[in-house]
Amino acid sequence: MASEPTNTNYFSLTMLQQVVDYMEQNLFEDLTPAVIAAHFFVSTSHLSSLFKIVFGITIMEYIRNRRLTLAAQELSSSDIPVIELAYNFCYDTPEAFTKAFSRFHGFPPSFVRRGFPITKTFLPLQVEITVRGGWNTAGLTKCNPTGQDLPLPFSYNTFNKDRTFIFDFDKGEEKMEHRKIEYHIDTNTMQFRREWHILCSVAESLLQNHIPFKIDGKTMIFAHGLEFPSNKICLTFQWKDEDAAKCFFSYNGEVTHVGNGFKYFDAIYGTMTIRCMFYGGYPDADTEEFLYKNTDLVQIDHLVVPVQSLEFYHENAEKNSVYHKMVEEWLEKHNNYRIQNKRAWEYSAYDFWCRHNGTPSERAKKDVEDPVGMLKKYAPYFDSCSGVRIANICGSCGKKAVPLAVLGAEVTVFDISEDNRKYALETAAAANVDINYEVCDVLEIDTEKYGDHFDVVFMEGGILHYFHDIDEFMHMMHTLLKPNGKMICSDFHPFTKISDILHFEQPAMSYFSTEVFEGEMAHARFFEESVRKEMPKCLYRKYTISEIINSVISCGFTLKQFDEHPAWTDDKIPGEFTLVAVK
């Protein structure tokens, strides 16, 4: 039963806790933003905007997250039927509840009853507003100094996950920027925990005190997770913030000038030296835009900080140093994986397709005779094909693009291999249809040309594991689609992480592993052993079901369907899945 309305004729930031408490008390009631706003005598738009600004999610997202968290807990601790649970948590049908539960937790309610661990929970939000005074000149050289261990709700942290709020305290305005967190560090898994502790402590204190900075020097390498012993932390500030930095670190000594455009001083924080560096003498040098140029966002535990990019270090540092070599090896392994995959897929690909699929003319004959049959299990996912613009992502040799074109679709294939393009275009010509084929990195598709262009984006046969940042991939898919456009994503089932279900001769690993591993390209097993040994390898990153589904949702899609298909090696276990989502 909802509690009685509060007689309030104004609404402030501090009252948001009352809103949260009210929602917690009435989670089993029919809650909407309008109902909540009416209870507090405030406009729905005002309440919704303030809630989103402060908490980063909408009111309905909060309600849904809390309900689904509690529902999972009740499932695991009671024998309540799913249908009853659905109605208790305000879902109109058990089907709607199951779909929402699966989106949130990554698996259906029935899995909880089978003993699947609940790994995703959303706790009640707490509003805490703390305002600190001016500069504190005492004790700031100590690690975690008194009065600086609690984060401010509106700190100068311009690097919050997914959305960035920069609060102008003079104008009382917020502005929002979108930056992507590129690196995530869990200090519990790192070797030099003392150094991480001090780095996080000084960074968080600087953010609390509204002093713009970035992690620089060799510390930028360390802060990306490439650890080495160090007794110094290097930070860069704006030229104009010299006095603020000196006050923060209680430094009363001289500042060393090197030329007209660089100065620094060394202070002590905890047990480490902090080198504070300042660059000037350039146009706009005293702007945040200049300070944050060539930076990555790195999340270290709960803290998100700006760090000079590894690419910048690699291009500008001394080439023969051990640190340069460390960065170079890391970049070659992680940032150039798409180049390595391209090299693998261009290895005798045309000859392979001719031997495996037949000549382009032979393949085209089958495509023309039975285009629906050549689409196999994917045919039902296409409502129609005539006149439909379809982007075939990593469409390889055109094995699905050509039959789609035969059915009347306007198909554009995006793929990294010239050999694949040659086979696909020859097959299309033999089938007397046209397809467009763009040889490019999928993550570098020309969005000026192809943004909001397609009715359908379609991929099948093991695509996702070639892309090591699934959010970046899904964002590109979303960009390519028209409003209300549909994504059809079929791929190998994530259970192939823990067992070589499809006999691809790839290593098994923990289901929750985020490891990038080197392995053979998909069709290497069809070559003779002598050739197989010479073939370039690919770098793979396999995802869990929840990683895939959550990425689809977070990138703006509405998930419509998730089907699992039996493995071709054993029809008792899943080998593939097909996901349908709408922009």
XYZ file of N, CA, C and O in Angstrom, residues 277-430:
616
model
N 54.078 18.390 -13.504
C 54.593 18.992 -14.728
C 53.561 19.947 -15.326
O 52.352 19.715 -15.230
N 54.060 21.004 -15.966
C 53.206 22.040 -16.537
C 53.744 22.404 -17.915
O 54.936 22.672 -18.078
N 52.849 22.405 -18.908
C 53.239 22.768 -20.269
C 52.561 24.082 -20.642
O 51.379 24.296 -20.358
N 53.285 24.958 -21.294
C 52.735 26.238 -21.730
C 53.431 26.703 -22.994
O 54.227 25.980 -23.605
N 53.138 27.953 -23.405
C 53.790 28.505 -24.580
C 53.186 28.045 -25.891
O 53.769 28.257 -26.964
N 52.029 27.377 -25.848
C 51.360 26.931 -27.066
C 49.987 27.586 -27.132
O 49.396 27.932 -26.109
N 49.436 27.729 -28.349
C 48.061 28.247 -28.444
C 47.094 27.348 -27.675
O 47.143 26.119 -27.802
N 46.250 27.939 -26.856
C 45.248 27.207 -26.070
C 45.875 26.209 -25.089
O 45.236 25.243 -24.680
N 47.139 26.438 -24.712
C 47.813 25.484 -23.826
C 47.166 25.429 -22.452
O 47.252 24.410 -21.772
N 46.511 26.512 -22.046
C 45.905 26.541 -20.710
C 44.426 26.189 -20.758
O 43.624 26.731 -20.009
N 44.066 25.276 -21.630
C 42.691 24.814 -21.708
C 42.632 23.333 -21.369
O 43.615 22.600 -21.527
N 41.471 22.876 -20.926
C 41.305 21.456 -20.641
C 41.378 20.627 -21.921
O 41.817 19.480 -21.909
N 40.950 21.216 -23.026
C 41.029 20.507 -24.307
C 42.479 20.141 -24.623
O 42.773 19.035 -25.083
N 43.397 21.071 -24.370
C 44.810 20.795 -24.603
C 45.342 19.787 -23.591
O 46.087 18.867 -23.941
N 44.954 19.960 -22.316
C 45.433 19.060 -21.267
C 45.040 17.619 -21.562
O 45.835 16.690 -21.379
N 43.802 17.406 -22.018
C 43.293 16.049 -22.198
C 43.484 15.507 -23.613
O 42.953 14.451 -23.951
N 44.235 16.215 -24.416
C 44.512 15.725 -25.762
C 45.348 14.443 -25.690
O 46.258 14.314 -24.884
N 45.003 13.477 -26.526
C 45.730 12.188 -26.578
C 45.677 11.437 -25.246
O 46.676 10.881 -24.797
N 44.518 11.442 -24.614
C 44.378 10.705 -23.363
C 43.410 9.544 -23.524
O 42.532 9.558 -24.387
N 43.590 8.531 -22.687
C 42.649 7.423 -22.552
C 41.915 7.579 -21.228
O 42.431 8.180 -20.287
N 40.716 7.011 -21.165
C 40.028 6.901 -19.885
C 40.351 5.546 -19.291
O 40.158 4.515 -19.930
N 40.853 5.543 -18.084
C 41.209 4.301 -17.398
C 40.404 4.218 -16.105
O 40.431 5.150 -15.301
N 39.683 3.126 -15.938
C 38.955 2.912 -14.695
C 39.791 2.016 -13.792
O 40.069 0.862 -14.125
N 40.212 2.571 -12.661
C 41.004 1.837 -11.668
C 40.090 1.577 -10.479
O 39.759 2.493 -9.733
N 39.651 0.338 -10.330
C 38.606 0.006 -9.361
C 37.394 0.899 -9.632
O 36.844 0.864 -10.711
N 36.981 1.744 -8.662
C 35.800 2.585 -8.854
C 36.142 3.929 -9.495
O 35.254 4.689 -9.881
N 37.428 4.257 -9.594
C 37.863 5.597 -9.985
C 38.165 5.646 -11.484
O 38.820 4.760 -12.020
N 37.687 6.691 -12.161
C 37.963 6.869 -13.586
C 38.855 8.096 -13.757
O 38.514 9.191 -13.311
N 40.014 7.915 -14.396
C 40.997 8.986 -14.493
C 41.511 9.122 -15.928
O 41.532 8.153 -16.686
N 41.949 10.344 -16.301
C 42.550 10.555 -17.624
C 44.031 10.187 -17.598
O 44.772 10.606 -16.708
N 44.463 9.428 -18.584
C 45.847 8.960 -18.665
C 46.355 9.193 -20.087
O 45.659 8.867 -21.060
N 47.540 9.763 -20.197
C 48.141 9.943 -21.518
C 48.170 8.601 -22.247
O 48.458 7.565 -21.662
N 47.856 8.596 -23.528
C 47.679 7.340 -24.246
C 49.011 6.630 -24.488
O 50.072 7.257 -24.625
N 48.921 5.301 -24.564
C 50.101 4.499 -24.875
C 50.593 4.778 -26.291
O 51.805 4.733 -26.558
N 49.659 5.049 -27.205
C 50.061 5.366 -28.577
C 50.914 6.628 -28.618
O 51.899 6.702 -29.360
N 50.548 7.633 -27.809
C 51.325 8.867 -27.753
C 52.725 8.583 -27.227
O 53.723 9.090 -27.770
N 52.817 7.769 -26.176
C 54.126 7.418 -25.633
C 54.956 6.687 -26.681
O 56.148 6.974 -26.868
N 54.333 5.754 -27.374
C 55.055 4.949 -28.359
C 55.626 5.811 -29.479
O 56.733 5.569 -29.971
N 54.878 6.834 -29.875
C 55.320 7.689 -30.974
C 56.387 8.692 -30.557
O 57.191 9.125 -31.385
N 56.422 9.072 -29.276
C 57.276 10.186 -28.863
C 58.411 9.825 -27.918
O 59.323 10.634 -27.732
N 58.382 8.652 -27.317
C 59.406 8.302 -26.332
C 60.676 7.787 -27.008
O 60.697 7.481 -28.206
N 61.730 7.680 -26.198
C 62.998 7.148 -26.682
C 62.812 5.706 -27.165
O 62.304 4.847 -26.442
N 63.198 5.452 -28.406
C 62.848 4.191 -29.068
C 63.545 2.973 -28.483
O 63.010 1.865 -28.543
N 64.717 3.130 -27.928
C 65.500 1.967 -27.493
C 65.334 1.630 -26.013
O 66.003 0.733 -25.504
N 64.435 2.326 -25.330
C 64.287 2.082 -23.899
C 63.467 0.821 -23.651
O 62.681 0.381 -24.489
N 63.637 0.255 -22.454
C 62.897 -0.942 -22.084
C 61.403 -0.644 -21.995
O 60.560 -1.505 -22.295
N 61.060 0.595 -21.632
C 59.651 0.963 -21.516
C 59.002 1.071 -22.901
O 57.844 0.685 -23.084
N 59.734 1.621 -23.845
C 59.213 1.722 -25.208
C 58.951 0.328 -25.782
O 57.919 0.084 -26.423
N 59.865 -0.585 -25.509
C 59.688 -1.957 -25.994
C 58.479 -2.610 -25.338
O 57.709 -3.329 -25.986
N 58.290 -2.353 -24.036
C 57.142 -2.905 -23.319
C 55.833 -2.431 -23.953
O 54.912 -3.220 -24.203
N 55.764 -1.121 -24.226
C 54.554 -0.556 -24.824
C 54.362 -1.074 -26.248
O 53.244 -1.411 -26.654
N 55.441 -1.147 -26.984
C 55.359 -1.613 -28.376
C 54.819 -3.044 -28.453
O 53.951 -3.355 -29.273
N 55.314 -3.906 -27.595
C 54.850 -5.292 -27.593
C 53.378 -5.371 -27.210
O 52.624 -6.161 -27.786
N 52.965 -4.547 -26.244
C 51.566 -4.569 -25.825
C 50.659 -4.079 -26.953
O 49.621 -4.682 -27.226
N 51.064 -2.989 -27.619
C 50.249 -2.453 -28.707
C 50.145 -3.426 -29.867
O 49.086 -3.572 -30.482
N 51.255 -4.099 -30.158
C 51.223 -5.069 -31.255
C 50.254 -6.197 -30.957
O 49.544 -6.691 -31.834
N 50.189 -6.601 -29.700
C 49.323 -7.722 -29.325
C 47.859 -7.306 -29.251
O 46.976 -8.034 -29.701
N 47.584 -6.106 -28.701
C 46.201 -5.728 -28.421
C 45.598 -4.804 -29.479
O 44.464 -5.013 -29.896
N 46.329 -3.785 -29.901
C 45.735 -2.807 -30.801
C 45.787 -3.230 -32.253
O 45.021 -2.729 -33.071
N 46.689 -4.121 -32.593
C 46.819 -4.511 -33.994
C 46.208 -5.870 -34.270
O 46.535 -6.519 -35.248
N 45.313 -6.308 -33.404
C 44.733 -7.638 -33.609
C 43.940 -7.701 -34.910
O 43.877 -8.744 -35.557
N 43.331 -6.583 -35.311
C 42.536 -6.590 -36.533
C 43.439 -6.725 -37.757
O 43.060 -7.356 -38.743
N 44.661 -6.169 -37.663
C 45.617 -6.332 -38.762
C 46.045 -7.784 -38.862
O 46.140 -8.360 -39.961
N 46.294 -8.391 -37.697
C 46.690 -9.799 -37.694
C 45.566 -10.677 -38.234
O 45.810 -11.605 -39.014
N 44.329 -10.382 -37.853
C 43.204 -11.168 -38.360
C 43.024 -10.991 -39.863
O 42.684 -11.940 -40.579
N 43.246 -9.790 -40.344
C 43.144 -9.537 -41.786
C 44.193 -10.352 -42.539
O 43.914 -10.966 -43.579
N 45.415 -10.381 -41.999
C 46.489 -11.144 -42.633
C 46.123 -12.630 -42.713
O 46.365 -13.295 -43.722
N 45.495 -13.124 -41.652
C 45.104 -14.538 -41.642
C 44.026 -14.831 -42.675
O 44.079 -15.840 -43.394
N 43.040 -13.936 -42.780
C 41.910 -14.188 -43.672
C 42.256 -13.962 -45.145
O 41.466 -14.331 -46.028
N 43.392 -13.366 -45.422
C 43.797 -13.189 -46.821
C 44.749 -14.281 -47.299
O 45.245 -14.235 -48.412
N 44.972 -15.266 -46.456
C 45.905 -16.341 -46.803
C 45.189 -17.380 -47.666
O 44.414 -18.204 -47.184
N 45.393 -17.307 -48.977
C 44.844 -18.287 -49.934
C 43.340 -18.456 -49.801
O 42.798 -19.547 -50.039
N 42.643 -17.393 -49.460
C 41.194 -17.511 -49.232
C 40.443 -17.852 -50.514
O 39.538 -18.700 -50.509
N 40.801 -17.212 -51.629
C 40.083 -17.472 -52.888
C 40.220 -18.942 -53.289
O 39.226 -19.594 -53.661
N 41.425 -19.475 -53.208
C 41.639 -20.888 -53.559
C 40.853 -21.806 -52.635
O 40.298 -22.820 -53.068
N 40.792 -21.433 -51.358
C 40.048 -22.261 -50.418
C 38.578 -22.302 -50.782
O 37.953 -23.376 -50.795
N 37.979 -21.138 -51.080
C 36.556 -21.116 -51.408
C 36.263 -21.914 -52.676
O 35.230 -22.590 -52.768
N 37.166 -21.845 -53.637
C 36.965 -22.618 -54.869
C 36.973 -24.119 -54.582
O 36.186 -24.882 -55.164
N 37.845 -24.548 -53.691
C 37.916 -25.970 -53.357
C 36.760 -26.389 -52.447
O 36.237 -27.491 -52.564
N 36.363 -25.483 -51.546
C 35.351 -25.835 -50.547
C 33.917 -25.645 -51.064
O 33.033 -26.462 -50.797
N 33.679 -24.542 -51.792
C 32.332 -24.212 -52.263
C 32.112 -24.520 -53.735
O 30.973 -24.443 -54.211
N 33.194 -24.823 -54.455
C 33.114 -24.920 -55.904
C 33.513 -23.603 -56.538
O 33.688 -22.584 -55.845
N 33.641 -23.568 -57.837
C 33.987 -22.322 -58.527
C 32.854 -21.322 -58.331
O 31.718 -21.699 -57.991
N 33.109 -20.039 -58.558
C 32.029 -19.058 -58.437
C 30.804 -19.407 -59.287
O 29.667 -19.223 -58.838
N 31.022 -19.936 -60.489
C 29.890 -20.321 -61.349
C 29.101 -21.469 -60.736
O 27.861 -21.479 -60.773
N 29.807 -22.437 -60.182
C 29.124 -23.577 -59.559
C 28.337 -23.129 -58.326
O 27.209 -23.581 -58.092
N 28.927 -22.254 -57.542
C 28.235 -21.737 -56.365
C 27.020 -20.909 -56.761
O 25.945 -21.012 -56.159
N 27.177 -20.068 -57.785
C 26.085 -19.207 -58.233
C 24.884 -20.027 -58.692
O 23.730 -19.641 -58.465
N 25.132 -21.156 -59.337
C 24.041 -22.010 -59.808
C 23.170 -22.464 -58.631
O 21.938 -22.448 -58.710
N 23.789 -22.857 -57.528
C 23.034 -23.282 -56.342
C 22.263 -22.106 -55.742
O 21.120 -22.255 -55.307
N 22.893 -20.914 -55.699
C 22.252 -19.739 -55.126
C 20.991 -19.357 -55.911
O 19.979 -18.959 -55.323
N 21.052 -19.469 -57.226
C 19.920 -19.096 -58.067
C 18.807 -20.138 -57.981
O 17.616 -19.805 -57.934
N 19.185 -21.410 -57.941
C 18.190 -22.486 -57.911
C 17.390 -22.493 -56.605
O 16.184 -22.745 -56.613
N 18.016 -22.209 -55.491
C 17.328 -22.283 -54.201
C 17.904 -21.251 -53.229
O 18.594 -21.591 -52.268
N 17.605 -19.964 -53.465
C 18.186 -18.926 -52.585
C 17.735 -19.044 -51.133
O 18.517 -18.812 -50.218
N 16.470 -19.418 -50.910
C 15.985 -19.559 -49.535
C 16.704 -20.710 -48.847
O 17.115 -20.615 -47.684
N 16.884 -21.815 -49.572
C 17.589 -22.959 -49.007
C 19.032 -22.631 -48.685
O 19.581 -23.122 -47.680
N 19.656 -21.768 -49.486
C 21.050 -21.399 -49.241
C 21.191 -20.495 -48.011
O 22.255 -20.419 -47.414
N 20.093 -19.825 -47.634
C 20.123 -19.028 -46.400
C 19.998 -19.903 -45.167
O 20.260 -19.472 -44.046
N 19.533 -21.135 -45.372
C 19.398 -22.131 -44.306
C 18.540 -21.600 -43.164
O 17.488 -21.019 -43.394
N 19.003 -21.750 -41.931
C 18.158 -21.409 -40.777
C 17.919 -19.917 -40.619
O 17.086 -19.486 -39.814
N 18.640 -19.107 -41.391
C 18.494 -17.660 -41.241
C 17.325 -17.103 -42.041
O 16.882 -15.978 -41.777
N 16.805 -17.844 -42.999
C 15.738 -17.335 -43.867
C 14.538 -16.798 -43.088
O 14.015 -15.716 -43.413
N 14.051 -17.497 -42.041
C 12.855 -16.999 -41.336
C 13.055 -15.655 -40.626
O 12.067 -14.991 -40.280
N 14.301 -15.249 -40.411
C 14.531 -14.001 -39.701
C 14.378 -12.772 -40.596
O 14.350 -11.644 -40.109
N 14.280 -12.983 -41.908
C 14.078 -11.885 -42.847
C 12.596 -11.795 -43.175
O 12.016 -12.721 -43.751
N 11.954 -10.678 -42.803
C 10.531 -10.510 -43.090
C 10.281 -10.488 -44.593
O 9.298 -11.028 -45.087
N 11.155 -9.826 -45.312
C 11.125 -9.778 -46.765
C 12.512 -9.366 -47.232
O 13.341 -8.928 -46.435
N 12.761 -9.509 -48.516
C 14.070 -9.146 -49.048
C 13.985 -8.128 -50.183
O 14.909 -7.338 -50.374
N 12.916 -8.129 -50.913
C 12.798 -7.275 -52.088
C 12.926 -5.800 -51.716
O 12.141 -5.273 -50.924
N 13.950 -5.148 -52.247
C 14.170 -3.729 -52.021
C 14.730 -3.376 -50.662
O 14.884 -2.193 -50.342
N 15.037 -4.380 -49.836
C 15.543 -4.139 -48.478
C 17.057 -3.929 -48.527
O 17.778 -4.715 -49.143
N 17.509 -2.881 -47.880
C 18.955 -2.624 -47.804
C 19.551 -3.443 -46.663
O 19.196 -3.241 -45.500
N 20.477 -4.331 -47.004
C 21.065 -5.221 -46.005
C 22.575 -5.032 -45.957
O 23.243 -5.076 -47.000
N 23.100 -4.808 -44.760
C 24.549 -4.804 -44.549
C 24.947 -6.184 -44.056
O 24.506 -6.615 -42.998
N 25.757 -6.884 -44.826
C 26.242 -8.211 -44.447
C 27.631 -8.045 -43.835
O 28.608 -7.816 -44.537
N 27.686 -8.119 -42.500
C 28.918 -7.824 -41.768
C 29.847 -9.041 -41.806
O 29.428 -10.153 -41.474
N 31.101 -8.796 -42.209
C 32.066 -9.888 -42.370
C 31.442 -10.980 -43.251
O 31.424 -12.158 -42.889
N 30.936 -10.551 -44.383
C 30.188 -11.438 -45.282
C 31.028 -12.404 -46.066
O 30.493 -13.169 -46.883
N 32.345 -12.365 -45.861
C 33.247 -13.383 -46.399
C 33.089 -13.546 -47.903
O 33.167 -12.571 -48.652
N 32.840 -14.764 -48.353
C 32.816 -15.078 -49.790
C 31.463 -14.807 -50.430
O 31.229 -15.205 -51.575
N 30.563 -14.166 -49.700
C 29.253 -13.848 -50.257
C 28.265 -14.992 -50.196
O 27.251 -14.966 -50.888
N 28.514 -15.967 -49.328
C 27.665 -17.162 -49.309
C 26.237 -16.868 -48.880
O 25.329 -17.634 -49.183
N 26.022 -15.756 -48.156
C 24.664 -15.342 -47.820
C 24.268 -14.080 -48.583
O 23.090 -13.858 -48.854
N 25.230 -13.261 -48.944
C 24.937 -12.024 -49.670
C 24.348 -12.303 -51.048
O 23.394 -11.636 -51.474
N 24.873 -13.295 -51.760
C 24.385 -13.571 -53.116
C 22.951 -14.108 -53.104
O 22.099 -13.595 -53.837
N 22.618 -15.114 -52.293
C 21.210 -15.540 -52.268
C 20.264 -14.436 -51.808
O 19.122 -14.353 -52.286
N 20.699 -13.560 -50.909
C 19.860 -12.435 -50.520
C 19.625 -11.498 -51.699
O 18.511 -10.991 -51.892
N 20.673 -11.282 -52.492
C 20.530 -10.440 -53.684
C 19.613 -11.098 -54.715
O 18.819 -10.423 -55.381
N 19.689 -12.419 -54.843
C 18.798 -13.145 -55.754
C 17.338 -12.937 -55.342
O 16.435 -12.849 -56.186
N 17.109 -12.837 -54.029
C 15.754 -12.628 -53.509
C 15.314 -11.161 -53.587
O 14.214 -10.821 -53.154
N 16.177 -10.300 -54.120
C 15.795 -8.914 -54.367
C 16.363 -7.889 -53.414
O 16.038 -6.702 -53.503
N 17.202 -8.303 -52.473
C 17.766 -7.357 -51.508
C 18.894 -6.536 -52.133
O 19.569 -6.983 -53.071
N 19.072 -5.321 -51.609
C 20.220 -4.489 -51.977
C 21.298 -4.722 -50.923
O 21.230 -4.176 -49.818
N 22.298 -5.550 -51.250
C 23.245 -6.041 -50.254
C 24.585 -5.331 -50.375
O 25.133 -5.197 -51.476
N 25.107 -4.903 -49.234
C 26.485 -4.409 -49.142
C 27.234 -5.298 -48.161
O 26.810 -5.460 -47.021
N 28.321 -5.871 -48.620
C 29.164 -6.708 -47.769
C 30.310 -5.860 -47.237
O 30.950 -5.114 -47.986
N 30.580 -5.977 -45.934
C 31.756 -5.351 -45.323
C 32.660 -6.471 -44.821
O 32.251 -7.296 -44.000
N 33.888 -6.504 -45.326
C 34.805 -7.590 -44.976
C 36.233 -7.090 -45.159
O 36.479 -6.093 -45.851
N 37.201 -7.789 -44.560
C 38.588 -7.326 -44.566
C 39.448 -7.970 -45.649
O 40.613 -7.619 -45.802
N 38.887 -8.914 -46.412
C 39.717 -9.720 -47.309
C 39.428 -9.432 -48.781
O 38.295 -9.553 -49.246
N 40.479 -9.084 -49.532
C 40.355 -8.903 -50.979
C 40.042 -10.227 -51.672
O 39.289 -10.259 -52.650
N 40.597 -11.322 -51.157
C 40.304 -12.638 -51.739
C 38.825 -12.980 -51.585
O 38.197 -13.519 -52.508
N 38.265 -12.682 -50.432
C 36.836 -12.912 -50.227
C 36.011 -12.075 -51.199
O 35.017 -12.545 -51.764
N 36.409 -10.826 -51.383
C 35.698 -9.932 -52.308
C 35.720 -10.486 -53.726
O 34.690 -10.491 -54.426
N 36.868 -10.958 -54.150
C 36.987 -11.481 -55.509
C 36.023 -12.641 -55.737
O 35.291 -12.673 -56.741
N 35.982 -13.573 -54.802
C 35.107 -14.738 -54.954
C 33.639 -14.308 -54.918
O 32.820 -14.776 -55.725
N 33.299 -13.402 -54.014
C 31.902 -12.973 -53.871
C 31.406 -12.248 -55.114
O 30.289 -12.510 -55.602
N 32.205 -11.338 -55.649
C 31.781 -10.580 -56.826
C 31.684 -11.470 -58.060
O 30.781 -11.290 -58.894
N 32.580 -12.428 -58.188
C 32.504 -13.359 -59.321
C 31.266 -14.245 -59.204
O 30.608 -14.552 -60.203
N 30.931 -14.638 -57.988
C 29.729 -15.445 -57.774
C 28.480 -14.626 -58.085
O 27.538 -15.120 -58.735
N 28.452 -13.362 -57.644
C 27.303 -12.495 -57.926
C 27.131 -12.276 -59.419
O 25.997 -12.312 -59.938
N 28.245 -12.063 -60.103
C 28.172 -11.859 -61.559
C 27.632 -13.103 -62.247
O 26.796 -13.019 -63.169
N 28.080 -14.282 -61.823
C 27.608 -15.527 -62.411
C 26.126 -15.754 -62.114
O 25.414 -16.400 -62.899
